[in-house]
Amino acid sequence: MSAARSARQVPILLAGVSSPGYRSLATAYLRAALMSDPRLDAAVLSIDFDTSTDPWWVAYRILALDPAPAVVAFPVMCWTARHVYETARVVKAARPETVIVVGGPEVGPIAEDVLAEQSAIDAVVCGEGEFALCDIVHAVARDGSIAGIAGVVARDGSAVVVGEARPPIERLDDIPSPFSAPGASIAVDGSAYIETYRGCPHRCAYCFEGKGSTRIRSFSWERIAADIEAVATTPGMRSFSFIDPVFNLTPDRLVRLSDLLAPHAAKGVRLHTIEVDIERVDDEAAALLSRAGVVSVETGPQSVGAASLQTCNRVFDPERFRAGVRACHRAGISVECDLIVGLPGDTAEDVVAGFDFAFSLDPGVVQASTLHVLPGTELWTRAEELGLVFDRQPPHELISTPTLSYADLRRLEALGVAAGAVYRARLSR
Amino acid sequence: MIAFRDISIGTGGELSCSSCFRAAERAPRPLADIVAEAARIVDEWDEHAPGPNIGLVGYEPFAHPELPALIAATHATGIERLRLRTDGGALSQPGNAEGVFGAGVRHLELIVLAGDPATHDRLAGASGLFAATAQGAAAYASVARGSGERAVLTGYVPMCKHNAGDVSAAVAHLASLGASAVQLALAPGIAESHADAVRAALDTATVNAMAGWVTGDGAASFGVYASGPWSAL
């Protein structure tokens, strides 16, 4: 008897709760993994919601499903956590037998705390979820315990069991593509994202992208090419993006990506908000980006204050930054400059200097946001040492720093919003 | 922040406290002079900086006999952002909000002296102006929303000893009109004599999610509050 026939079919719901305008790539990966696992006879349904939908209505959609899902899995970001927790609470109350699993950067680093605070959650996946969730579903299908699975922190009765750590997936190609699974749905409205590698070369203290390591794991070029082909040739595709934290990771990589994307760019497919190290963009790199169909890039400087740059492990060369922006502009590429208000060490004058610098570039878009101290980041770990006072509840917004009072932060937020409004209200020349 | 160059479009005609300022003579500036100055500004503008951005100040624009031609000609010099400083009363007249918006004014700076009709109109020396300003702001905002394009409403509050106690209310009133920022233009001596009132007004801006900043005499004493979302060069 095969493993699939020895276990019951398990209805699974992957509930992707995202900020408006975004769509969860995580659920697409999870779906592909579940459908590819030979051990499973999984009936997988994915539904995307955004945070503008009341959690009670999300719960309504979930509870109305027939057959009822045995497992409901939510990827969780700091922006969506409260929404997910509320939804889970209602679902669990209405149907206690539902196994509710969460994963993602918001919950993985603080899994035990999540289970302690959120009684509706049965398990937290720590780290990459594709194979861990498959193991959970396999256990549910066999009516087995989900406690003790590697990479999973789960309830076992009244106890919480921490499974052994699951190492990062070495061969990313082992992860089924989210774009080639049967029934895969690829958005054509600009909310489709491709991932070509995991990890980050930087160690920015406020960011969880690198998971504490600068090690990069890449998909093979064959896989990358196949994913690009699948997304770019989706009927009606006009624009998509990449979630890679540094698109121009190396010059050679940029050339290869440009080569793969150029044929689709020639047919009108565009790439938006591609994240780059702008200080390494010269005319040659900008031309490669433009050839690939890039119409907008996203970059820092996040801050121009010397103290915060040092604390956050960032480097900043204003002249190289400016040169990169101009190179993009010469290639017809708009630049979104991001600023974070409240990085440790920044004074109000530093924040205003950052605004002044970003606007002086006339980049295209300037986006400022207040620091959120995220679980698993260096700032989260060092918060007490650095004197960061922040909301322990998601989305973990900053309350004060030794150099910026609560009032300072509110004033600077208002200033950034107002300046952004003045900047955006312009006539085309 | 974002630099603007202000051009005076006349003398003696900008709304201000009638107890402090007695306009000796109100005179609009000739159209050709204004446009020539605008063209010069555009020609000298740093091509890499946001802009060119011009503010028309110094005289109530709706009292300028050539306002439509003035806006059109200024726009034609190649500016990217055009700001109009006005008491807003004439915007409540049919067609004016549509006219200025259609002509390219995306930044409206409303002059307000106080937060209640009686005080404002007394200081302005113009009965009914407070209500007309509110109607004008609403009309402009409605036109902007309908167009789908971005427009910005900010406030300009000249602060003197006659309205120092009313400036917080003026700021709150501007917030109710949808202003995203407010500039407190300090008369000489106000920074020292009424510092608490200035800070209270700036706090009122903050709690209403508006950027508040100060200009004029003694502005630097308010530290980072001397920085606003735009600066007039």
Short mmCIF file of C-alpha atoms in Angstrom, two decimals, chain A residues 32-422:
data_model
loop_
_atom_site.label_atom_id
_atom_site.label_comp_id
_atom_site.label_asym_id
_atom_site.label_seq_id
_atom_site.Cartn_x
_atom_site.Cartn_y
_atom_site.Cartn_z
CA ALA A 32 3.53 23.82 -5.18
CA ALA A 33 5.40 21.93 -2.48
CA LEU A 34 2.25 20.29 -1.12
CA MET A 35 1.06 19.27 -4.55
CA SER A 36 4.44 17.78 -5.43
CA ASP A 37 4.96 15.76 -2.27
CA PRO A 38 4.40 12.07 -3.22
CA ARG A 39 3.44 11.24 0.34
CA LEU A 40 0.44 13.48 0.27
CA ASP A 41 -3.02 13.30 -1.20
CA ALA A 42 -3.65 16.91 -0.51
CA ALA A 43 -6.54 18.96 -1.76
CA VAL A 44 -4.92 22.37 -1.66
CA LEU A 45 -6.85 25.58 -1.92
CA SER A 46 -5.23 29.01 -1.88
CA ILE A 47 -7.17 32.15 -1.17
CA ASP A 48 -5.68 35.63 -1.12
CA PHE A 49 -7.06 38.27 1.19
CA ASP A 50 -5.86 41.73 2.00
CA THR A 51 -5.89 43.52 5.29
CA SER A 52 -8.73 45.77 4.19
CA THR A 53 -11.05 42.77 4.59
CA ASP A 54 -12.33 42.45 8.13
CA PRO A 55 -10.83 39.34 9.80
CA TRP A 56 -14.29 38.12 10.66
CA TRP A 57 -15.13 38.02 6.95
CA VAL A 58 -11.90 36.18 6.22
CA ALA A 59 -12.94 33.68 8.89
CA TYR A 60 -16.36 33.49 7.27
CA ARG A 61 -14.78 32.51 3.94
CA ILE A 62 -12.68 29.88 5.64
CA LEU A 63 -15.52 28.43 7.69
CA ALA A 64 -17.79 28.32 4.66
CA LEU A 65 -15.48 26.00 2.76
CA ASP A 66 -16.77 22.52 2.00
CA PRO A 67 -15.01 20.26 2.69
CA ALA A 68 -13.73 22.08 5.73
CA PRO A 69 -9.95 22.41 5.68
CA ALA A 70 -8.18 20.17 8.14
CA VAL A 71 -5.18 22.50 8.05
CA VAL A 72 -5.19 26.25 7.57
CA ALA A 73 -1.77 27.77 6.99
CA PHE A 74 -1.07 31.49 7.14
CA PRO A 75 2.19 33.13 6.10
CA VAL A 76 2.61 36.05 8.50
CA MET A 77 4.38 39.39 8.11
CA CYS A 78 4.48 42.13 10.73
CA TRP A 79 1.85 44.07 8.76
CA THR A 80 -0.59 41.19 8.67
CA ALA A 81 -0.03 39.55 12.04
CA ARG A 82 -2.91 41.14 13.95
CA HIS A 83 -5.25 40.36 11.11
CA VAL A 84 -4.12 36.73 10.97
CA TYR A 85 -4.34 36.27 14.73
CA GLU A 86 -7.88 37.62 14.82
CA THR A 87 -8.91 35.41 11.93
CA ALA A 88 -7.34 32.36 13.54
CA ARG A 89 -9.08 33.09 16.83
CA VAL A 90 -12.48 33.13 15.17
CA VAL A 91 -11.83 30.04 13.05
CA LYS A 92 -10.56 28.09 16.05
CA ALA A 93 -13.51 29.07 18.15
CA ALA A 94 -15.97 27.97 15.48
CA ARG A 95 -14.10 24.80 14.49
CA PRO A 96 -11.61 23.69 17.18
CA GLU A 97 -10.45 20.65 15.20
CA THR A 98 -8.84 22.83 12.54
CA VAL A 99 -5.06 22.70 12.71
CA ILE A 100 -3.85 26.28 12.36
CA VAL A 101 -0.27 26.78 11.27
CA VAL A 102 1.61 30.03 10.86
CA GLY A 103 5.02 30.77 9.43
CA GLY A 104 7.10 33.62 8.13
CA PRO A 105 9.56 36.22 9.42
CA GLU A 106 7.12 37.67 11.94
CA VAL A 107 6.54 34.43 13.82
CA GLY A 108 9.46 32.10 13.15
CA PRO A 109 12.01 33.89 15.34
CA ILE A 110 9.57 34.13 18.28
CA ALA A 111 7.66 30.90 17.83
CA GLU A 112 7.30 30.02 21.50
CA ASP A 113 6.08 33.52 22.33
CA VAL A 114 3.52 33.30 19.53
CA LEU A 115 2.14 30.05 20.88
CA ALA A 116 2.07 31.46 24.38
CA GLU A 117 0.11 34.53 23.30
CA GLN A 118 -2.06 33.11 20.53
CA SER A 119 -4.01 30.13 21.83
CA ALA A 120 -5.64 29.55 18.43
CA ILE A 121 -2.33 28.75 16.77
CA ASP A 122 -1.30 25.10 16.82
CA ALA A 123 2.10 25.27 15.20
CA VAL A 124 4.70 27.77 14.04
CA VAL A 125 7.06 26.97 11.21
CA CYS A 126 10.52 28.40 11.78
CA GLY A 127 12.50 29.23 8.67
CA GLU A 128 11.63 27.98 5.23
CA GLY A 129 8.18 26.46 5.22
CA GLU A 130 7.92 24.40 2.06
CA PHE A 131 9.04 21.02 3.40
CA ALA A 132 8.13 21.69 7.01
CA LEU A 133 4.49 22.27 6.07
CA CYS A 134 4.52 19.08 3.99
CA ASP A 135 5.68 17.18 7.05
CA ILE A 136 2.91 18.77 9.13
CA VAL A 137 0.25 17.81 6.60
CA HIS A 138 1.67 14.31 6.37
CA ALA A 139 1.38 13.97 10.12
CA VAL A 140 -2.20 15.25 10.09
CA ALA A 141 -3.07 12.85 7.27
CA ARG A 142 -1.81 9.94 9.36
CA ASP A 143 -3.65 11.28 12.41
CA GLY A 144 -0.24 11.63 13.92
CA SER A 145 1.14 14.33 16.17
CA ILE A 146 2.60 17.42 14.61
CA ALA A 147 4.84 17.91 17.64
CA GLY A 148 8.51 17.17 17.16
CA ILE A 149 8.69 17.89 13.42
CA ALA A 150 11.96 19.50 12.46
CA GLY A 151 11.65 23.24 12.06
CA VAL A 152 8.29 23.34 13.79
CA VAL A 153 7.28 24.53 17.24
CA ALA A 154 3.94 22.94 18.06
CA ARG A 155 1.50 22.23 20.84
CA ASP A 156 1.32 18.76 22.24
CA GLY A 157 -1.58 18.87 24.59
CA SER A 158 -0.75 21.54 27.11
CA ALA A 159 2.93 21.42 26.29
CA VAL A 160 4.89 23.15 23.56
CA VAL A 161 7.40 21.04 21.69
CA VAL A 162 10.29 22.66 19.86
CA GLY A 163 11.37 20.48 16.94
CA GLU A 164 15.03 20.37 16.06
CA ALA A 165 16.19 23.19 13.84
CA ARG A 166 15.72 22.54 10.14
CA PRO A 167 18.75 23.66 8.12
CA PRO A 168 18.23 26.00 5.18
CA ILE A 169 17.36 24.16 1.98
CA GLU A 170 20.66 23.62 0.23
CA ARG A 171 19.42 22.95 -3.30
CA LEU A 172 16.76 25.52 -3.96
CA ASP A 173 15.80 23.74 -7.16
CA ASP A 174 14.42 20.97 -4.94
CA ILE A 175 11.62 23.42 -4.11
CA PRO A 176 8.88 23.03 -6.70
CA SER A 177 8.33 26.16 -8.71
CA PRO A 178 5.31 28.18 -7.60
CA PHE A 179 4.62 28.99 -11.23
CA SER A 180 4.49 25.54 -12.76
CA ALA A 181 2.29 23.69 -10.31
CA PRO A 182 -1.04 22.57 -11.81
CA GLY A 183 -3.58 25.32 -11.47
CA ALA A 184 -0.97 27.92 -10.54
CA SER A 185 -2.40 31.41 -10.76
CA ILE A 186 -0.03 34.16 -11.80
CA ALA A 187 -1.21 37.72 -11.26
CA VAL A 188 -0.87 40.09 -14.19
CA ASP A 189 -1.63 43.25 -12.24
CA GLY A 190 1.92 43.86 -11.10
CA SER A 191 1.69 41.80 -7.92
CA ALA A 192 3.57 38.75 -9.25
CA TYR A 193 7.09 38.30 -7.89
CA ILE A 194 9.96 36.00 -8.81
CA GLU A 195 12.71 34.91 -6.46
CA THR A 196 16.12 34.03 -7.90
CA TYR A 197 18.00 33.55 -4.64
CA ARG A 198 17.56 33.47 -0.88
CA GLY A 199 19.67 35.42 1.56
CA CYS A 200 21.22 38.84 1.38
CA PRO A 201 24.80 40.10 1.04
CA HIS A 202 24.14 42.81 3.61
CA ARG A 203 23.60 42.71 7.36
CA CYS A 204 21.35 45.69 7.87
CA ALA A 205 20.45 45.59 11.53
CA TYR A 206 16.77 46.40 10.99
CA CYS A 207 16.17 43.75 8.31
CA PHE A 208 15.45 40.04 8.54
CA GLU A 209 16.18 39.27 4.90
CA GLY A 210 19.54 37.64 5.52
CA LYS A 211 18.32 35.65 8.51
CA GLY A 212 21.56 36.57 10.28
CA SER A 213 23.82 35.35 7.50
CA THR A 214 25.29 36.91 4.37
CA ARG A 215 25.23 33.53 2.63
CA ILE A 216 23.47 33.50 -0.71
CA ARG A 217 21.70 30.42 -2.06
CA SER A 218 20.68 30.69 -5.66
CA PHE A 219 18.27 28.81 -7.83
CA SER A 220 19.92 27.35 -10.92
CA TRP A 221 19.89 29.40 -14.09
CA GLU A 222 17.71 26.77 -15.70
CA ARG A 223 15.13 27.22 -12.96
CA ILE A 224 15.39 31.01 -13.05
CA ALA A 225 14.92 30.97 -16.81
CA ALA A 226 11.89 28.68 -16.50
CA ASP A 227 10.28 30.86 -13.83
CA ILE A 228 10.84 34.00 -15.86
CA GLU A 229 9.38 32.31 -18.92
CA ALA A 230 6.34 31.12 -16.98
CA VAL A 231 5.62 34.53 -15.48
CA ALA A 232 6.52 36.77 -18.41
CA THR A 233 4.48 34.76 -20.91
CA THR A 234 1.35 34.66 -18.76
CA PRO A 235 -1.43 35.96 -21.02
CA GLY A 236 -2.05 39.59 -20.24
CA MET A 237 1.17 40.05 -18.29
CA ARG A 238 2.23 43.68 -18.36
CA SER A 239 4.36 44.05 -15.25
CA PHE A 240 5.91 41.98 -12.49
CA SER A 241 8.81 42.23 -10.08
CA PHE A 242 11.49 40.32 -8.19
CA ILE A 243 11.72 39.96 -4.44
CA ASP A 244 15.50 39.64 -4.54
CA PRO A 245 16.90 42.16 -2.04
CA VAL A 246 19.71 43.10 -4.44
CA PHE A 247 18.89 42.55 -8.11
CA ASN A 248 22.34 43.73 -9.18
CA LEU A 249 24.02 41.23 -6.85
CA THR A 250 26.99 40.87 -9.22
CA PRO A 251 27.74 42.30 -12.67
CA ASP A 252 27.65 38.83 -14.24
CA ARG A 253 24.33 38.02 -12.63
CA LEU A 254 22.85 41.27 -13.89
CA VAL A 255 23.99 40.46 -17.43
CA ARG A 256 22.42 37.00 -17.30
CA LEU A 257 19.15 38.31 -15.90
CA SER A 258 19.07 41.04 -18.52
CA ASP A 259 19.65 38.42 -21.23
CA LEU A 260 16.75 36.33 -19.95
CA LEU A 261 14.36 39.24 -19.57
CA ALA A 262 15.20 41.24 -22.69
CA PRO A 263 13.04 39.19 -25.10
CA HIS A 264 10.03 39.77 -22.89
CA ALA A 265 10.85 43.43 -22.43
CA ALA A 266 10.92 43.76 -26.20
CA LYS A 267 7.31 42.59 -26.20
CA GLY A 268 6.32 45.20 -23.64
CA VAL A 269 6.64 43.37 -20.34
CA ARG A 270 7.98 45.69 -17.66
CA LEU A 271 9.60 45.24 -14.25
CA HIS A 272 8.78 47.59 -11.38
CA THR A 273 10.34 48.43 -8.01
CA ILE A 274 13.38 46.26 -8.53
CA GLU A 275 15.61 46.50 -5.46
CA VAL A 276 19.18 47.52 -6.25
CA ASP A 277 22.38 48.73 -4.66
CA ILE A 278 22.19 52.10 -6.37
CA GLU A 279 25.80 52.98 -5.57
CA ARG A 280 26.89 50.18 -7.91
CA VAL A 281 24.70 51.30 -10.79
CA ASP A 282 26.62 53.01 -13.57
CA ASP A 283 25.50 53.67 -17.14
CA GLU A 284 26.35 50.12 -18.16
CA ALA A 285 24.32 48.60 -15.34
CA ALA A 286 21.47 51.02 -15.97
CA ALA A 287 21.43 50.01 -19.61
CA LEU A 288 21.20 46.35 -18.61
CA LEU A 289 18.33 47.13 -16.28
CA SER A 290 16.54 49.09 -18.98
CA ARG A 291 17.11 46.30 -21.48
CA ALA A 292 15.54 43.90 -19.01
CA GLY A 293 12.41 46.06 -18.95
CA VAL A 294 13.02 47.74 -15.61
CA VAL A 295 11.04 50.97 -15.33
CA SER A 296 11.59 51.60 -11.62
CA VAL A 297 14.07 50.59 -8.96
CA GLU A 298 13.91 50.79 -5.19
CA THR A 299 16.86 51.60 -2.99
CA GLY A 300 17.97 53.39 0.19
CA PRO A 301 19.61 55.40 1.65
CA GLN A 302 17.38 54.65 4.66
CA SER A 303 19.48 57.18 6.60
CA VAL A 304 22.36 59.58 6.04
CA GLY A 305 23.29 59.84 9.73
CA ALA A 306 26.77 58.55 10.47
CA ALA A 307 25.87 57.05 13.83
CA SER A 308 22.87 55.10 12.61
CA LEU A 309 24.69 53.91 9.51
CA GLN A 310 27.40 52.46 11.70
CA THR A 311 24.96 50.89 14.15
CA CYS A 312 22.95 49.38 11.31
CA ASN A 313 25.99 48.05 9.42
CA ARG A 314 25.33 50.20 6.38
CA VAL A 315 27.61 52.17 4.15
CA PHE A 316 26.60 55.30 2.30
CA ASP A 317 28.49 57.34 -0.27
CA PRO A 318 26.32 60.30 -1.24
CA GLU A 319 28.19 61.00 -4.48
CA ARG A 320 28.03 57.40 -5.65
CA PHE A 321 24.39 57.29 -4.62
CA ARG A 322 23.67 60.43 -6.60
CA ALA A 323 25.60 59.09 -9.59
CA GLY A 324 23.57 55.88 -9.51
CA VAL A 325 20.30 57.78 -9.47
CA ARG A 326 21.40 59.87 -12.42
CA ALA A 327 22.51 56.81 -14.34
CA CYS A 328 19.07 55.32 -13.83
CA HIS A 329 17.41 58.53 -14.97
CA ARG A 330 19.54 58.63 -18.13
CA ALA A 331 18.30 55.12 -18.86
CA GLY A 332 14.69 56.18 -18.30
CA ILE A 333 14.37 54.39 -14.95
CA SER A 334 12.57 56.00 -12.02
CA VAL A 335 14.08 55.57 -8.58
CA GLU A 336 12.24 55.06 -5.29
CA CYS A 337 14.34 56.27 -2.41
CA ASP A 338 13.45 54.72 0.93
CA LEU A 339 14.08 56.36 4.28
CA ILE A 340 13.56 54.92 7.74
CA VAL A 341 12.70 57.35 10.51
CA GLY A 342 14.01 56.35 13.92
CA LEU A 343 17.12 54.31 13.27
CA PRO A 344 19.20 54.18 16.45
CA GLY A 345 21.63 57.07 16.58
CA ASP A 346 19.69 59.37 14.29
CA THR A 347 18.70 62.79 15.57
CA ALA A 348 15.88 64.89 14.17
CA GLU A 349 18.48 66.82 12.21
CA ASP A 350 19.77 63.55 10.71
CA VAL A 351 16.27 62.59 9.63
CA VAL A 352 15.66 65.98 8.02
CA ALA A 353 19.05 65.73 6.32
CA GLY A 354 17.95 62.38 4.92
CA PHE A 355 14.74 63.88 3.58
CA ASP A 356 16.70 66.78 2.09
CA PHE A 357 19.17 64.44 0.42
CA ALA A 358 16.52 62.14 -1.03
CA PHE A 359 14.35 64.94 -2.40
CA SER A 360 17.36 66.79 -3.79
CA LEU A 361 17.94 63.86 -6.13
CA ASP A 362 14.47 64.25 -7.68
CA PRO A 363 14.44 60.46 -7.89
CA GLY A 364 10.82 59.83 -8.81
CA VAL A 365 9.48 58.56 -5.50
CA VAL A 366 10.57 59.20 -1.92
CA GLN A 367 9.09 56.84 0.65
CA ALA A 368 9.66 57.41 4.35
CA SER A 369 8.41 55.13 7.10
CA THR A 370 8.95 54.82 10.82
CA LEU A 371 11.19 52.03 12.03
CA HIS A 372 9.50 48.77 12.95
CA VAL A 373 11.68 46.61 15.19
CA LEU A 374 11.18 43.18 13.67
CA PRO A 375 11.59 39.80 15.34
CA GLY A 376 14.83 38.06 14.50
CA THR A 377 16.65 41.24 13.49
CA GLU A 378 19.74 42.60 15.17
CA LEU A 379 17.77 45.61 16.38
CA TRP A 380 15.25 43.29 18.04
CA THR A 381 18.04 41.47 19.84
CA ARG A 382 19.88 44.65 20.83
CA ALA A 383 16.85 46.83 21.50
CA GLU A 384 17.49 47.21 25.21
CA GLU A 385 21.17 47.92 24.68
CA LEU A 386 20.35 50.56 22.06
CA GLY A 387 17.57 52.09 24.10
CA LEU A 388 14.87 51.35 21.54
CA VAL A 389 11.38 51.48 22.95
CA PHE A 390 8.90 49.84 20.63
CA ASP A 391 5.53 48.14 20.57
CA ARG A 392 6.01 44.47 21.31
CA GLN A 393 2.77 43.82 19.48
CA PRO A 394 2.98 43.64 15.68
CA PRO A 395 3.77 45.56 13.58
CA HIS A 396 6.31 46.53 16.27
CA GLU A 397 6.34 50.24 15.60
CA LEU A 398 9.00 52.35 17.22
CA ILE A 399 7.94 54.48 20.18
CA SER A 400 11.16 56.30 21.03
CA THR A 401 14.93 56.16 20.91
CA PRO A 402 17.53 57.88 23.08
CA THR A 403 17.83 60.60 20.41
CA LEU A 404 14.23 60.79 19.15
CA SER A 405 11.31 61.23 21.50
CA TYR A 406 7.81 59.96 20.78
CA ALA A 407 6.83 63.54 19.89
CA ASP A 408 9.85 63.92 17.60
CA LEU A 409 8.86 60.79 15.72
CA ARG A 410 5.29 61.96 15.19
CA ARG A 411 6.50 65.36 13.97
CA LEU A 412 8.99 63.82 11.59
CA GLU A 413 6.40 61.38 10.25
CA ALA A 414 4.07 64.27 9.48
CA LEU A 415 6.92 66.17 7.84
CA GLY A 416 7.84 63.21 5.67
CA VAL A 417 4.25 62.66 4.60
CA ALA A 418 3.75 66.35 3.80
CA ALA A 419 7.01 66.59 1.87
CA GLY A 420 6.09 63.48 -0.07
CA ALA A 421 2.75 65.02 -0.97
CA VAL A 422 4.41 68.24 -2.16
#
